[in-house]
Amino acid sequence: MLIEVGNLVKFFRNIEALKGIDFTMNKGIYGLIGPNGAGKSTTIKILLDLIKPSYGEAYIFGMDCQKDSFEIKKRIGVLHENSRFPGRVTGREFLEYVGKLKDIDLDDIERKAEAVGIKNALDRKIEEYSAGMMQRIGLAQSLLGDPELVILDEPTSNLDPLGRMEFLEIIKKFNRENGTNFLICTHILSELERVCDSIIVINNGKVLDYGKIENMMKKYCRTYYRIKSSDNRKIVERIGGELKNDYVYVYNKDFLYNLMECVKEGVTLYSLEEIKPDLEYLFKKIIEVSG
C-alpha cells in the first residue's frame, strides 16, 4: 500500500475543509477528483507535510506523513499546482540544482528531459519557455531519481487540449515502462480517463468512494441506448424509456423486438446508439447517490 489516510480532518479557523476522510492507494495511476474547493489540494498538502491536519492520520509507504516527512520526500516526486520556476536560469541549470538536492546521477537529467520532450530546450532560459514547456520541466524534475510515487496537483490546468493529451501520455508511458506510480489531483475528468486505472472521489470535504474505475462503473453506472425516430412518443409507449431533447433513452436491453414492431408499423428509425458511461458520468452518479 502506497498511501493510507484515516479519519483526516482539517479546520481553517471555523471552516471544516476535510471532514474525516478515509482512503487507500495501491500501485498504479490514481486520480483524486472533485470540483474546485472539494478538499483535493488540502489533502495533497497534508500528505506532503505542508500543512498539519487537525485530526486523523496519513501515511505514505507506511510512514507517518508528519513525523517521517523527510524520509518520505526522498522517495517521491511532486509537481505543485501553479509551480513557479527561476526564469533567469536554463532548464539544465535548474534540473542540475534539483538533481544535486536529490543526490542523483546527473546523467538522469538528459534521460528525463528527453522522456518529457524538452531535451532540445535544456540550454534555453526558463523564462523563454511556453506554458507547456514549463509543465514539462516541472514533470521532469518530479521524475528525477525515479521516485516510487509522483504526486501531481492540477498538472494540466494551464495547457491547451493537445498539450494535456501529450502530458498525460508521458505519465502513462512512465507507469507502463518504469512502474512509476502517480496520484493526479485534478478537476478535469475528460483527459484523466485516458490514464487512470483508479479514482478517489472527494466532494465538500468528504471522500465519497474510491477504487478501480472498472469496478466503480459496475457499481454506479449502466450502459444505455439512445434512439431517435419519426415518432418518439410511440417508441416510449411501446418500449418504455425516457423522452428528452428529441431522443428516447432506454436503460435495458430487452427492447429490440418492440422497436422493430414500431418500425413495421411505419415509424422511421433515424438512429440507435449504445452509450457507455464515461468518467464524468460516473462522477455525477457518485455525487447523486451520495446525496
mmCIF file of C-alpha atoms in Angstrom:
data_model
loop_
_atom_site.group_PDB
_atom_site.id
_atom_site.type_symbol
_atom_site.label_atom_id
_atom_site.label_comp_id
_atom_site.label_asym_id
_atom_site.label_seq_id
_atom_site.Cartn_x
_atom_site.Cartn_y
_atom_site.Cartn_z
ATOM 1 C CA MET A 1 0.000 0.000 0.000
ATOM 2 C CA LEU A 2 1.432 3.389 -1.033
ATOM 3 C CA ILE A 3 -0.917 5.789 0.771
ATOM 4 C CA GLU A 4 -3.268 5.286 3.694
ATOM 5 C CA VAL A 5 -5.465 8.057 5.096
ATOM 6 C CA GLY A 6 -7.712 7.603 8.126
ATOM 7 C CA ASN A 7 -10.311 9.976 9.598
ATOM 8 C CA LEU A 8 -8.432 13.011 8.304
ATOM 9 C CA VAL A 9 -9.908 16.329 9.440
ATOM 10 C CA LYS A 10 -8.691 19.832 8.674
ATOM 11 C CA PHE A 11 -10.095 23.105 10.000
ATOM 12 C CA PHE A 12 -9.156 26.532 8.730
ATOM 13 C CA ARG A 13 -10.458 28.575 11.669
ATOM 14 C CA ASN A 14 -14.176 27.742 11.664
ATOM 15 C CA ILE A 15 -14.209 26.162 8.181
ATOM 16 C CA GLU A 16 -14.000 22.365 8.056
ATOM 17 C CA ALA A 17 -12.120 21.716 4.800
ATOM 18 C CA LEU A 18 -11.757 17.955 5.366
ATOM 19 C CA LYS A 19 -14.465 16.067 7.236
ATOM 20 C CA GLY A 20 -12.900 12.796 8.328
ATOM 21 C CA ILE A 21 -11.757 11.378 5.002
ATOM 22 C CA ASP A 22 -10.536 7.802 4.534
ATOM 23 C CA PHE A 23 -8.905 6.176 1.502
ATOM 24 C CA THR A 24 -6.032 3.938 0.433
ATOM 25 C CA MET A 25 -3.878 3.965 -2.683
ATOM 26 C CA ASN A 26 -2.119 0.940 -4.110
ATOM 27 C CA LYS A 27 0.181 0.753 -7.133
ATOM 28 C CA GLY A 28 -0.982 2.335 -10.375
ATOM 29 C CA ILE A 29 -2.248 5.693 -11.598
ATOM 30 C CA TYR A 30 -4.873 7.212 -9.303
ATOM 31 C CA GLY A 31 -6.964 10.295 -9.872
ATOM 32 C CA LEU A 32 -8.018 12.411 -6.899
ATOM 33 C CA ILE A 33 -11.073 14.026 -8.419
ATOM 34 C CA GLY A 34 -13.623 16.563 -7.330
ATOM 35 C CA PRO A 35 -14.838 20.103 -8.031
ATOM 36 C CA ASN A 36 -12.886 23.195 -7.018
ATOM 37 C CA GLY A 37 -12.979 23.610 -3.257
ATOM 38 C CA ALA A 38 -13.693 19.925 -2.613
ATOM 39 C CA GLY A 39 -10.587 19.406 -0.479
ATOM 40 C CA LYS A 40 -8.196 17.924 -3.042
ATOM 41 C CA SER A 41 -5.316 20.367 -2.588
ATOM 42 C CA THR A 42 -5.739 20.351 1.197
ATOM 43 C CA THR A 43 -5.351 16.571 1.151
ATOM 44 C CA ILE A 44 -2.222 16.822 -1.010
ATOM 45 C CA LYS A 45 -0.685 19.443 1.279
ATOM 46 C CA ILE A 46 -1.214 17.236 4.326
ATOM 47 C CA LEU A 47 0.361 14.264 2.537
ATOM 48 C CA LEU A 48 3.389 16.447 1.760
ATOM 49 C CA ASP A 49 3.544 17.872 5.304
ATOM 50 C CA LEU A 50 2.978 21.405 4.033
ATOM 51 C CA ILE A 51 0.118 21.824 6.485
ATOM 52 C CA LYS A 52 -0.845 19.851 9.597
ATOM 53 C CA PRO A 53 -4.141 18.017 9.959
ATOM 54 C CA SER A 54 -6.467 18.938 12.780
ATOM 55 C CA TYR A 55 -7.140 15.248 13.438
ATOM 56 C CA GLY A 56 -6.522 11.921 11.805
ATOM 57 C CA GLU A 57 -3.649 10.038 10.235
ATOM 58 C CA ALA A 58 -1.893 9.982 6.865
ATOM 59 C CA TYR A 59 0.804 7.533 5.797
ATOM 60 C CA ILE A 60 2.959 7.110 2.697
ATOM 61 C CA PHE A 61 4.969 3.865 2.346
ATOM 62 C CA GLY A 62 3.747 3.041 5.861
ATOM 63 C CA MET A 63 5.480 6.128 7.288
ATOM 64 C CA ASP A 64 3.735 8.987 9.082
ATOM 65 C CA CYS A 65 3.437 11.988 6.765
ATOM 66 C CA GLN A 66 4.240 14.397 9.606
ATOM 67 C CA LYS A 67 6.803 12.513 11.675
ATOM 68 C CA ASP A 68 8.642 10.896 8.749
ATOM 69 C CA SER A 69 8.190 13.546 6.052
ATOM 70 C CA PHE A 70 11.930 13.889 5.386
ATOM 71 C CA GLU A 71 12.306 10.184 4.603
ATOM 72 C CA ILE A 72 9.111 10.157 2.552
ATOM 73 C CA LYS A 73 10.259 13.061 0.378
ATOM 74 C CA LYS A 74 13.393 11.128 -0.582
ATOM 75 C CA ARG A 75 11.163 8.578 -2.299
ATOM 76 C CA ILE A 76 8.544 10.747 -4.002
ATOM 77 C CA GLY A 77 8.360 13.382 -6.723
ATOM 78 C CA VAL A 78 5.991 16.357 -6.702
ATOM 79 C CA LEU A 79 4.642 18.887 -9.178
ATOM 80 C CA HIS A 80 2.640 21.544 -7.354
ATOM 81 C CA GLU A 81 -0.268 23.484 -8.786
ATOM 82 C CA ASN A 82 0.861 26.723 -10.453
ATOM 83 C CA SER A 83 4.529 25.915 -9.888
ATOM 84 C CA ARG A 84 6.998 28.752 -10.370
ATOM 85 C CA PHE A 85 10.476 28.180 -11.775
ATOM 86 C CA PRO A 86 13.515 30.514 -11.811
ATOM 87 C CA GLY A 87 13.272 32.262 -15.156
ATOM 88 C CA ARG A 88 16.847 33.518 -15.447
ATOM 89 C CA VAL A 89 18.493 30.094 -15.325
ATOM 90 C CA THR A 90 18.469 27.492 -18.067
ATOM 91 C CA GLY A 91 16.436 24.336 -17.877
ATOM 92 C CA ARG A 92 19.639 22.371 -17.478
ATOM 93 C CA GLU A 93 20.834 24.529 -14.582
ATOM 94 C CA PHE A 94 17.517 24.157 -12.813
ATOM 95 C CA LEU A 95 17.415 20.386 -13.202
ATOM 96 C CA GLU A 96 21.059 20.089 -12.133
ATOM 97 C CA TYR A 97 20.229 22.015 -8.961
ATOM 98 C CA VAL A 98 17.293 19.715 -8.225
ATOM 99 C CA GLY A 99 19.477 16.731 -9.040
ATOM 100 C CA LYS A 100 22.108 17.790 -6.525
ATOM 101 C CA LEU A 101 19.442 18.208 -3.841
ATOM 102 C CA LYS A 102 18.243 14.684 -4.557
ATOM 103 C CA ASP A 103 21.836 13.380 -4.786
ATOM 104 C CA ILE A 104 21.258 11.623 -8.104
ATOM 105 C CA ASP A 105 23.336 10.846 -11.167
ATOM 106 C CA LEU A 106 23.254 13.972 -13.342
ATOM 107 C CA ASP A 107 23.017 11.770 -16.445
ATOM 108 C CA ASP A 108 19.438 11.225 -15.354
ATOM 109 C CA ILE A 109 18.712 14.828 -16.367
ATOM 110 C CA GLU A 110 19.300 14.049 -20.041
ATOM 111 C CA ARG A 111 17.163 10.938 -19.831
ATOM 112 C CA LYS A 112 14.226 12.638 -18.151
ATOM 113 C CA ALA A 113 14.450 15.740 -20.381
ATOM 114 C CA GLU A 114 14.295 13.530 -23.446
ATOM 115 C CA ALA A 115 11.434 11.490 -21.999
ATOM 116 C CA VAL A 116 9.276 14.573 -21.400
ATOM 117 C CA GLY A 117 10.247 16.256 -24.676
ATOM 118 C CA ILE A 118 12.406 19.218 -23.598
ATOM 119 C CA LYS A 119 15.919 17.915 -24.290
ATOM 120 C CA ASN A 120 16.448 20.411 -27.131
ATOM 121 C CA ALA A 121 15.415 23.300 -24.851
ATOM 122 C CA LEU A 122 17.646 22.490 -21.874
ATOM 123 C CA ASP A 123 20.115 25.275 -22.635
ATOM 124 C CA ARG A 124 17.454 27.955 -23.029
ATOM 125 C CA LYS A 125 16.438 30.165 -20.121
ATOM 126 C CA ILE A 126 13.249 29.042 -18.454
ATOM 127 C CA GLU A 127 11.694 32.491 -18.915
ATOM 128 C CA GLU A 128 11.647 31.722 -22.641
ATOM 129 C CA TYR A 129 9.608 28.561 -22.154
ATOM 130 C CA SER A 130 5.951 28.277 -23.139
ATOM 131 C CA ALA A 131 3.349 27.175 -20.571
ATOM 132 C CA GLY A 132 3.546 23.644 -21.942
ATOM 133 C CA MET A 133 7.333 23.540 -21.631
ATOM 134 C CA MET A 134 7.078 24.868 -18.067
ATOM 135 C CA GLN A 135 4.855 21.937 -17.156
ATOM 136 C CA ARG A 136 7.191 19.511 -18.885
ATOM 137 C CA ILE A 137 10.235 20.735 -16.950
ATOM 138 C CA GLY A 138 8.129 20.510 -13.804
ATOM 139 C CA LEU A 139 7.306 16.920 -14.645
ATOM 140 C CA ALA A 140 10.976 16.222 -15.440
ATOM 141 C CA GLN A 141 12.135 17.462 -12.026
ATOM 142 C CA SER A 142 9.455 15.372 -10.305
ATOM 143 C CA LEU A 143 10.737 12.261 -12.104
ATOM 144 C CA LEU A 144 14.430 12.756 -11.343
ATOM 145 C CA GLY A 145 15.843 9.817 -9.433
ATOM 146 C CA ASP A 146 12.968 7.510 -10.441
ATOM 147 C CA PRO A 147 10.713 8.046 -7.395
ATOM 148 C CA GLU A 148 8.291 5.316 -6.372
ATOM 149 C CA LEU A 149 5.400 7.775 -6.250
ATOM 150 C CA VAL A 150 4.800 11.071 -8.062
ATOM 151 C CA ILE A 151 2.114 13.471 -6.827
ATOM 152 C CA LEU A 152 0.781 15.929 -9.411
ATOM 153 C CA ASP A 153 -1.549 18.745 -8.333
ATOM 154 C CA GLU A 154 -3.623 20.111 -11.260
ATOM 155 C CA PRO A 155 -0.776 19.350 -13.692
ATOM 156 C CA THR A 156 -2.683 20.164 -16.908
ATOM 157 C CA SER A 157 -4.606 23.263 -15.825
ATOM 158 C CA ASN A 158 -2.514 25.704 -17.916
ATOM 159 C CA LEU A 159 -2.218 23.546 -21.019
ATOM 160 C CA ASP A 160 -4.176 23.541 -24.258
ATOM 161 C CA PRO A 161 -6.042 20.324 -25.211
ATOM 162 C CA LEU A 162 -3.159 18.934 -27.287
ATOM 163 C CA GLY A 163 -0.664 19.766 -24.539
ATOM 164 C CA ARG A 164 -2.834 17.990 -21.972
ATOM 165 C CA MET A 165 -3.029 14.868 -24.111
ATOM 166 C CA GLU A 166 0.747 14.789 -24.645
ATOM 167 C CA PHE A 167 1.416 15.389 -20.938
ATOM 168 C CA LEU A 168 -0.854 12.546 -19.886
ATOM 169 C CA GLU A 169 0.675 10.196 -22.451
ATOM 170 C CA ILE A 170 4.083 10.814 -20.845
ATOM 171 C CA ILE A 171 2.626 9.835 -17.456
ATOM 172 C CA LYS A 172 1.096 6.707 -18.932
ATOM 173 C CA LYS A 173 4.413 5.746 -20.543
ATOM 174 C CA PHE A 174 6.364 6.135 -17.281
ATOM 175 C CA ASN A 175 3.872 3.961 -15.452
ATOM 176 C CA ARG A 176 3.961 1.308 -18.159
ATOM 177 C CA GLU A 177 7.730 1.224 -18.739
ATOM 178 C CA ASN A 178 9.159 2.240 -15.344
ATOM 179 C CA GLY A 179 6.417 1.182 -12.958
ATOM 180 C CA THR A 180 6.147 4.749 -11.615
ATOM 181 C CA ASN A 181 3.014 5.303 -9.533
ATOM 182 C CA PHE A 182 1.077 8.554 -9.840
ATOM 183 C CA LEU A 183 -1.521 10.392 -7.772
ATOM 184 C CA ILE A 184 -3.052 13.054 -10.019
ATOM 185 C CA CYS A 185 -5.184 15.723 -8.379
ATOM 186 C CA THR A 186 -7.493 17.378 -10.909
ATOM 187 C CA HIS A 187 -10.999 18.559 -11.722
ATOM 188 C CA ILE A 188 -10.567 17.959 -15.496
ATOM 189 C CA LEU A 189 -12.071 14.488 -15.857
ATOM 190 C CA SER A 190 -12.216 14.001 -19.618
ATOM 191 C CA GLU A 191 -8.445 13.649 -20.007
ATOM 192 C CA LEU A 192 -7.919 11.786 -16.735
ATOM 193 C CA GLU A 193 -9.905 8.826 -18.017
ATOM 194 C CA ARG A 194 -7.155 8.239 -20.595
ATOM 195 C CA VAL A 195 -4.530 7.363 -17.991
ATOM 196 C CA CYS A 196 -6.073 6.467 -14.616
ATOM 197 C CA ASP A 197 -6.996 2.966 -13.549
ATOM 198 C CA SER A 198 -8.383 4.056 -10.153
ATOM 199 C CA ILE A 199 -10.010 7.152 -8.661
ATOM 200 C CA ILE A 200 -10.676 8.754 -5.301
ATOM 201 C CA VAL A 201 -13.818 10.896 -5.393
ATOM 202 C CA ILE A 202 -13.948 13.835 -2.993
ATOM 203 C CA ASN A 203 -16.651 16.455 -2.600
ATOM 204 C CA ASN A 204 -17.373 19.022 0.091
ATOM 205 C CA GLY A 205 -14.516 17.720 2.234
ATOM 206 C CA LYS A 206 -15.645 14.075 2.135
ATOM 207 C CA VAL A 207 -14.312 11.081 0.222
ATOM 208 C CA LEU A 208 -17.430 9.584 -1.310
ATOM 209 C CA ASP A 209 -15.834 6.443 -2.720
ATOM 210 C CA TYR A 210 -12.570 5.145 -4.174
ATOM 211 C CA GLY A 211 -11.293 2.166 -6.128
ATOM 212 C CA LYS A 212 -10.798 0.777 -9.624
ATOM 213 C CA ILE A 213 -12.705 2.715 -12.289
ATOM 214 C CA GLU A 214 -13.908 -0.562 -13.827
ATOM 215 C CA ASN A 215 -15.424 -1.714 -10.541
ATOM 216 C CA MET A 216 -16.988 1.658 -9.815
ATOM 217 C CA MET A 217 -18.572 1.754 -13.270
ATOM 218 C CA LYS A 218 -20.255 -1.570 -12.486
ATOM 219 C CA LYS A 219 -21.363 -0.277 -9.091
ATOM 220 C CA TYR A 220 -22.838 3.077 -10.142
ATOM 221 C CA CYS A 221 -23.458 3.067 -13.899
ATOM 222 C CA ARG A 222 -25.055 1.102 -16.670
ATOM 223 C CA THR A 223 -24.899 1.205 -20.440
ATOM 224 C CA TYR A 224 -27.935 2.798 -22.018
ATOM 225 C CA TYR A 225 -29.335 3.331 -25.509
ATOM 226 C CA ARG A 226 -30.337 6.495 -27.321
ATOM 227 C CA ILE A 227 -32.969 6.339 -30.050
ATOM 228 C CA LYS A 228 -34.201 8.966 -32.484
ATOM 229 C CA SER A 229 -37.192 8.305 -34.692
ATOM 230 C CA SER A 230 -40.053 9.926 -36.562
ATOM 231 C CA ASP A 231 -42.417 9.175 -33.667
ATOM 232 C CA ASN A 232 -40.552 9.154 -30.371
ATOM 233 C CA ARG A 233 -43.725 9.191 -28.301
ATOM 234 C CA LYS A 234 -44.891 5.938 -29.872
ATOM 235 C CA ILE A 235 -41.463 4.441 -29.138
ATOM 236 C CA VAL A 236 -41.800 5.391 -25.457
ATOM 237 C CA GLU A 237 -45.337 3.986 -25.290
ATOM 238 C CA ARG A 238 -44.184 0.685 -26.790
ATOM 239 C CA ILE A 239 -40.770 0.067 -25.201
ATOM 240 C CA GLY A 240 -40.631 2.485 -22.251
ATOM 241 C CA GLY A 241 -37.666 4.716 -21.581
ATOM 242 C CA GLU A 242 -37.393 8.464 -21.206
ATOM 243 C CA LEU A 243 -38.087 11.139 -23.816
ATOM 244 C CA LYS A 244 -35.597 14.012 -23.616
ATOM 245 C CA ASN A 245 -34.292 16.542 -26.175
ATOM 246 C CA ASP A 246 -35.696 14.722 -29.226
ATOM 247 C CA TYR A 247 -34.256 11.380 -28.123
ATOM 248 C CA VAL A 248 -35.597 8.323 -26.330
ATOM 249 C CA TYR A 249 -33.264 6.988 -23.627
ATOM 250 C CA VAL A 250 -33.657 3.295 -22.818
ATOM 251 C CA TYR A 251 -31.914 1.656 -19.866
ATOM 252 C CA ASN A 252 -32.428 -2.048 -20.599
ATOM 253 C CA LYS A 253 -31.576 -4.352 -23.496
ATOM 254 C CA ASP A 254 -34.975 -6.001 -23.895
ATOM 255 C CA PHE A 255 -36.459 -3.500 -26.329
ATOM 256 C CA LEU A 256 -35.296 -4.572 -29.796
ATOM 257 C CA TYR A 257 -38.315 -6.723 -30.650
ATOM 258 C CA ASN A 258 -40.810 -3.992 -29.737
ATOM 259 C CA LEU A 259 -38.677 -1.397 -31.509
ATOM 260 C CA MET A 260 -38.769 -3.436 -34.726
ATOM 261 C CA GLU A 261 -42.532 -3.761 -34.355
ATOM 262 C CA CYS A 262 -42.749 0.041 -34.300
ATOM 263 C CA VAL A 263 -40.678 0.185 -37.487
ATOM 264 C CA LYS A 264 -43.020 -2.332 -39.155
ATOM 265 C CA GLU A 265 -45.926 -0.067 -38.199
ATOM 266 C CA GLY A 266 -44.393 2.852 -40.064
ATOM 267 C CA VAL A 267 -42.072 4.564 -37.567
ATOM 268 C CA THR A 268 -38.831 5.662 -39.247
ATOM 269 C CA LEU A 269 -35.742 4.895 -37.166
ATOM 270 C CA TYR A 270 -33.125 7.651 -37.565
ATOM 271 C CA SER A 271 -30.538 6.437 -35.097
ATOM 272 C CA LEU A 272 -29.882 3.804 -32.436
ATOM 273 C CA GLU A 273 -26.765 4.324 -30.295
ATOM 274 C CA GLU A 274 -25.258 2.375 -27.425
ATOM 275 C CA ILE A 275 -23.948 4.928 -24.911
ATOM 276 C CA LYS A 276 -21.253 3.786 -22.493
ATOM 277 C CA PRO A 277 -20.773 5.957 -19.394
ATOM 278 C CA ASP A 278 -17.575 7.992 -19.100
ATOM 279 C CA LEU A 279 -15.712 9.276 -16.051
ATOM 280 C CA GLU A 280 -17.751 12.492 -15.898
ATOM 281 C CA TYR A 281 -20.960 10.489 -15.859
ATOM 282 C CA LEU A 282 -19.541 8.206 -13.154
ATOM 283 C CA PHE A 283 -18.550 11.202 -11.048
ATOM 284 C CA LYS A 284 -22.057 12.696 -11.340
ATOM 285 C CA LYS A 285 -23.656 9.391 -10.361
ATOM 286 C CA ILE A 286 -21.445 9.055 -7.273
ATOM 287 C CA ILE A 287 -22.350 12.617 -6.229
ATOM 288 C CA GLU A 288 -26.030 11.861 -6.861
ATOM 289 C CA VAL A 289 -26.040 8.590 -4.903
ATOM 290 C CA SER A 290 -24.125 10.160 -2.022
ATOM 291 C CA GLY A 291 -26.704 12.926 -1.713
#
